[in-house]
PDB file of C-alpha atoms in Angstrom:
ATOM      1  CA  MET A   1       0.000   0.000   0.000  1.00  0.00           C
ATOM      2  CA  THR A   2       1.204   3.480  -0.822  1.00  0.00           C
ATOM      3  CA  THR A   3       1.684   5.879   2.072  1.00  0.00           C
ATOM      4  CA  LYS A   4       0.292   9.400   2.066  1.00  0.00           C
ATOM      5  CA  LYS A   5       3.801  10.872   1.871  1.00  0.00           C
ATOM      6  CA  GLU A   6       4.668   8.724  -1.149  1.00  0.00           C
ATOM      7  CA  VAL A   7       1.531   9.856  -2.976  1.00  0.00           C
ATOM      8  CA  LEU A   8       2.245  13.511  -2.233  1.00  0.00           C
ATOM      9  CA  LYS A   9       5.825  13.128  -3.429  1.00  0.00           C
ATOM     10  CA  THR A  10       4.970  11.371  -6.674  1.00  0.00           C
ATOM     11  CA  GLY A  11       1.849  13.314  -7.562  1.00  0.00           C
ATOM     12  CA  ARG A  12       0.608  10.184  -9.278  1.00  0.00           C
ATOM     13  CA  VAL A  13      -3.046   9.522  -9.987  1.00  0.00           C
ATOM     14  CA  LEU A  14      -4.604   7.224  -7.412  1.00  0.00           C
ATOM     15  CA  SER A  15      -6.100   3.887  -8.363  1.00  0.00           C
ATOM     16  CA  LYS A  16      -9.318   2.458  -7.021  1.00  0.00           C
ATOM     17  CA  GLU A  17      -7.239   0.204  -4.780  1.00  0.00           C
ATOM     18  CA  ASP A  18      -5.298   3.204  -3.441  1.00  0.00           C
ATOM     19  CA  ILE A  19      -8.498   5.024  -2.551  1.00  0.00           C
ATOM     20  CA  ILE A  20     -10.291   2.047  -1.016  1.00  0.00           C
ATOM     21  CA  GLY A  21      -7.140   0.968   0.839  1.00  0.00           C
ATOM     22  CA  ALA A  22      -6.342   4.391   2.276  1.00  0.00           C
ATOM     23  CA  THR A  23      -6.641   4.775   6.020  1.00  0.00           C
ATOM     24  CA  ASP A  24      -8.416   8.099   6.220  1.00  0.00           C
ATOM     25  CA  VAL A  25     -10.199   7.900   9.558  1.00  0.00           C
ATOM     26  CA  GLU A  26      -9.223  10.492  12.156  1.00  0.00           C
ATOM     27  CA  PHE A  27      -9.312   9.822  15.883  1.00  0.00           C
ATOM     28  CA  ALA A  28      -9.442  12.228  18.796  1.00  0.00           C
ATOM     29  CA  TYR A  29      -9.939  12.203  22.524  1.00  0.00           C
ATOM     30  CA  VAL A  30     -12.180  14.824  24.083  1.00  0.00           C
ATOM     31  CA  GLU A  31     -11.852  15.530  27.774  1.00  0.00           C
ATOM     32  CA  CYS A  32     -15.192  15.257  29.576  1.00  0.00           C
ATOM     33  CA  PRO A  33     -14.458  15.937  33.254  1.00  0.00           C
ATOM     34  CA  GLU A  34     -18.189  16.207  33.893  1.00  0.00           C
ATOM     35  CA  TRP A  35     -18.382  12.491  33.096  1.00  0.00           C
ATOM     36  CA  GLY A  36     -15.143  11.558  34.849  1.00  0.00           C
ATOM     37  CA  GLY A  37     -12.849  10.957  31.877  1.00  0.00           C
ATOM     38  CA  ARG A  38     -12.492  11.377  28.149  1.00  0.00           C
ATOM     39  CA  VAL A  39     -14.372  10.138  25.097  1.00  0.00           C
ATOM     40  CA  LYS A  40     -12.632   8.660  22.079  1.00  0.00           C
ATOM     41  CA  LEU A  41     -14.122   9.785  18.766  1.00  0.00           C
ATOM     42  CA  ARG A  42     -13.594   8.787  15.163  1.00  0.00           C
ATOM     43  CA  SER A  43     -14.415  10.887  12.140  1.00  0.00           C
ATOM     44  CA  LEU A  44     -17.608  10.011  10.315  1.00  0.00           C
ATOM     45  CA  ASN A  45     -17.479   8.370   6.933  1.00  0.00           C
ATOM     46  CA  SER A  46     -19.393   9.909   4.053  1.00  0.00           C
ATOM     47  CA  ALA A  47     -22.511   7.742   4.506  1.00  0.00           C
ATOM     48  CA  GLN A  48     -22.707   8.527   8.228  1.00  0.00           C
ATOM     49  CA  ARG A  49     -22.278  12.242   7.612  1.00  0.00           C
ATOM     50  CA  THR A  50     -24.971  12.227   4.921  1.00  0.00           C
ATOM     51  CA  ARG A  51     -27.456  10.541   7.299  1.00  0.00           C
ATOM     52  CA  ILE A  52     -26.797  13.274   9.843  1.00  0.00           C
ATOM     53  CA  GLU A  53     -26.909  16.120   7.325  1.00  0.00           C
ATOM     54  CA  ASP A  54     -30.267  14.802   6.089  1.00  0.00           C
ATOM     55  CA  HIS A  55     -31.662  16.003   9.434  1.00  0.00           C
ATOM     56  CA  ILE A  56     -30.566  19.588   8.829  1.00  0.00           C
ATOM     57  CA  GLN A  57     -33.279  21.803   7.397  1.00  0.00           C
ATOM     58  CA  ILE A  58     -32.451  25.271   6.102  1.00  0.00           C
ATOM     59  CA  PHE A  59     -35.460  27.528   6.008  1.00  0.00           C
ATOM     60  CA  ASP A  60     -36.123  30.943   4.572  1.00  0.00           C
ATOM     61  CA  ASN A  61     -39.752  32.003   4.889  1.00  0.00           C
ATOM     62  CA  PRO A  62     -40.384  35.305   3.084  1.00  0.00           C
ATOM     63  CA  ASP A  63     -43.846  35.626   4.693  1.00  0.00           C
ATOM     64  CA  THR A  64     -42.550  35.526   8.269  1.00  0.00           C
ATOM     65  CA  LYS A  65     -39.037  36.740   7.391  1.00  0.00           C
ATOM     66  CA  LEU A  66     -37.639  33.838   9.408  1.00  0.00           C
ATOM     67  CA  LYS A  67     -34.365  32.359   8.236  1.00  0.00           C
ATOM     68  CA  GLY A  68     -32.226  29.762   9.842  1.00  0.00           C
ATOM     69  CA  VAL A  69     -31.272  26.162  10.294  1.00  0.00           C
ATOM     70  CA  ARG A  70     -33.412  23.610  12.067  1.00  0.00           C
ATOM     71  CA  GLN A  71     -31.617  20.595  13.448  1.00  0.00           C
ATOM     72  CA  SER A  72     -33.316  17.479  14.638  1.00  0.00           C
ATOM     73  CA  GLY A  73     -31.001  15.682  17.057  1.00  0.00           C
ATOM     74  CA  ILE A  74     -27.940  15.818  14.823  1.00  0.00           C
ATOM     75  CA  LYS A  75     -25.488  16.357  17.673  1.00  0.00           C
ATOM     76  CA  GLU A  76     -26.688  13.281  19.511  1.00  0.00           C
ATOM     77  CA  MET A  77     -26.799  11.208  16.301  1.00  0.00           C
ATOM     78  CA  ALA A  78     -23.230  12.223  15.496  1.00  0.00           C
ATOM     79  CA  ILE A  79     -22.042  11.232  18.968  1.00  0.00           C
ATOM     80  CA  ALA A  80     -23.794   7.868  18.678  1.00  0.00           C
ATOM     81  CA  GLU A  81     -21.956   7.272  15.385  1.00  0.00           C
ATOM     82  CA  ALA A  82     -18.543   8.633  16.404  1.00  0.00           C
ATOM     83  CA  ALA A  83     -17.996   7.585  20.036  1.00  0.00           C
ATOM     84  CA  ILE A  84     -15.882   4.428  20.222  1.00  0.00           C
ATOM     85  CA  ASP A  85     -14.082   2.366  22.830  1.00  0.00           C
ATOM     86  CA  GLU A  86     -10.312   1.863  22.913  1.00  0.00           C
ATOM     87  CA  ASP A  87     -10.642  -1.060  20.476  1.00  0.00           C
ATOM     88  CA  GLY A  88     -12.596   1.024  17.964  1.00  0.00           C
ATOM     89  CA  ARG A  89     -16.016  -0.485  18.673  1.00  0.00           C
ATOM     90  CA  GLN A  90     -18.985   1.872  18.533  1.00  0.00           C
ATOM     91  CA  LEU A  91     -20.243   2.703  22.044  1.00  0.00           C
ATOM     92  CA  PHE A  92     -23.805   3.631  21.153  1.00  0.00           C
ATOM     93  CA  SER A  93     -26.516   2.412  18.834  1.00  0.00           C
ATOM     94  CA  GLU A  94     -29.245   4.367  17.086  1.00  0.00           C
ATOM     95  CA  GLU A  95     -31.543   3.467  19.982  1.00  0.00           C
ATOM     96  CA  ASP A  96     -29.207   5.324  22.387  1.00  0.00           C
ATOM     97  CA  VAL A  97     -29.642   8.750  20.761  1.00  0.00           C
ATOM     98  CA  GLN A  98     -32.287   9.786  23.320  1.00  0.00           C
ATOM     99  CA  LEU A  99     -30.009   8.708  26.180  1.00  0.00           C
ATOM    100  CA  ILE A 100     -27.295  10.979  24.807  1.00  0.00           C
ATOM    101  CA  ALA A 101     -29.876  13.776  24.507  1.00  0.00           C
ATOM    102  CA  SER A 102     -30.478  13.512  28.261  1.00  0.00           C
ATOM    103  CA  LYS A 103     -26.836  14.290  29.068  1.00  0.00           C
ATOM    104  CA  ASN A 104     -25.201  17.631  29.900  1.00  0.00           C
ATOM    105  CA  ALA A 105     -25.657  19.927  26.886  1.00  0.00           C
ATOM    106  CA  LYS A 106     -22.238  21.524  27.366  1.00  0.00           C
ATOM    107  CA  VAL A 107     -20.521  18.144  27.028  1.00  0.00           C
ATOM    108  CA  VAL A 108     -22.703  17.144  24.073  1.00  0.00           C
ATOM    109  CA  ASP A 109     -21.754  20.422  22.354  1.00  0.00           C
ATOM    110  CA  ARG A 110     -18.049  19.842  23.016  1.00  0.00           C
ATOM    111  CA  LEU A 111     -18.200  16.372  21.436  1.00  0.00           C
ATOM    112  CA  TRP A 112     -20.334  17.601  18.520  1.00  0.00           C
ATOM    113  CA  GLU A 113     -17.912  20.399  17.716  1.00  0.00           C
ATOM    114  CA  LYS A 114     -14.976  17.989  17.493  1.00  0.00           C
ATOM    115  CA  ILE A 115     -16.935  15.526  15.349  1.00  0.00           C
ATOM    116  CA  ALA A 116     -18.089  18.322  13.024  1.00  0.00           C
ATOM    117  CA  VAL A 117     -14.529  19.536  12.462  1.00  0.00           C
ATOM    118  CA  MET A 118     -13.094  16.038  11.953  1.00  0.00           C
ATOM    119  CA  SER A 119     -15.918  15.042   9.598  1.00  0.00           C
ATOM    120  CA  GLY A 120     -16.296  18.231   7.562  1.00  0.00           C
ATOM    121  CA  ILE A 121     -19.913  18.793   8.525  1.00  0.00           C
ATOM    122  CA  GLY A 122     -21.275  21.901   6.810  1.00  0.00           C
ATOM    123  CA  GLU A 123     -20.106  25.276   8.069  1.00  0.00           C
ATOM    124  CA  MET A 124     -23.648  26.596   8.461  1.00  0.00           C
ATOM    125  CA  ALA A 125     -24.778  23.633  10.533  1.00  0.00           C
ATOM    126  CA  ARG A 126     -21.667  23.806  12.691  1.00  0.00           C
ATOM    127  CA  ASP A 127     -22.147  27.533  13.332  1.00  0.00           C
ATOM    128  CA  GLU A 128     -25.797  27.057  14.201  1.00  0.00           C
ATOM    129  CA  ALA A 129     -25.023  24.140  16.520  1.00  0.00           C
ATOM    130  CA  ALA A 130     -22.444  26.239  18.331  1.00  0.00           C
ATOM    131  CA  LYS A 131     -25.106  28.878  19.027  1.00  0.00           C
ATOM    132  CA  ASN A 132     -27.535  26.386  20.611  1.00  0.00           C
TER     133      ASN A 132
END
């Protein structure tokens, strides 16, 4: 397998095998003293990110002059997808999203912000989530 440095040096065109074989997952630890430790996160893959972004609604109502972004549990869904144990196993399932929603909002926001940056979640959604 070709390393990232080798590809950057050669400037060669990647093959299907190069792309599929590339290790492109990012990992991060986020300190959560409120919970007594830290949470290990992995970046979302494209399919996971799309599922989350599907819950973002941008609205612009000329009648009421309301504009904004409506989010339906995307922070909690992202945490359920991204939180892993030391061996890389997902900690939460889809059924656990409501349990995550019951946790300290400040901690949920901290985890969401890291996931959004690592996973390239849309700038508008990230900005709106930071406000809430």
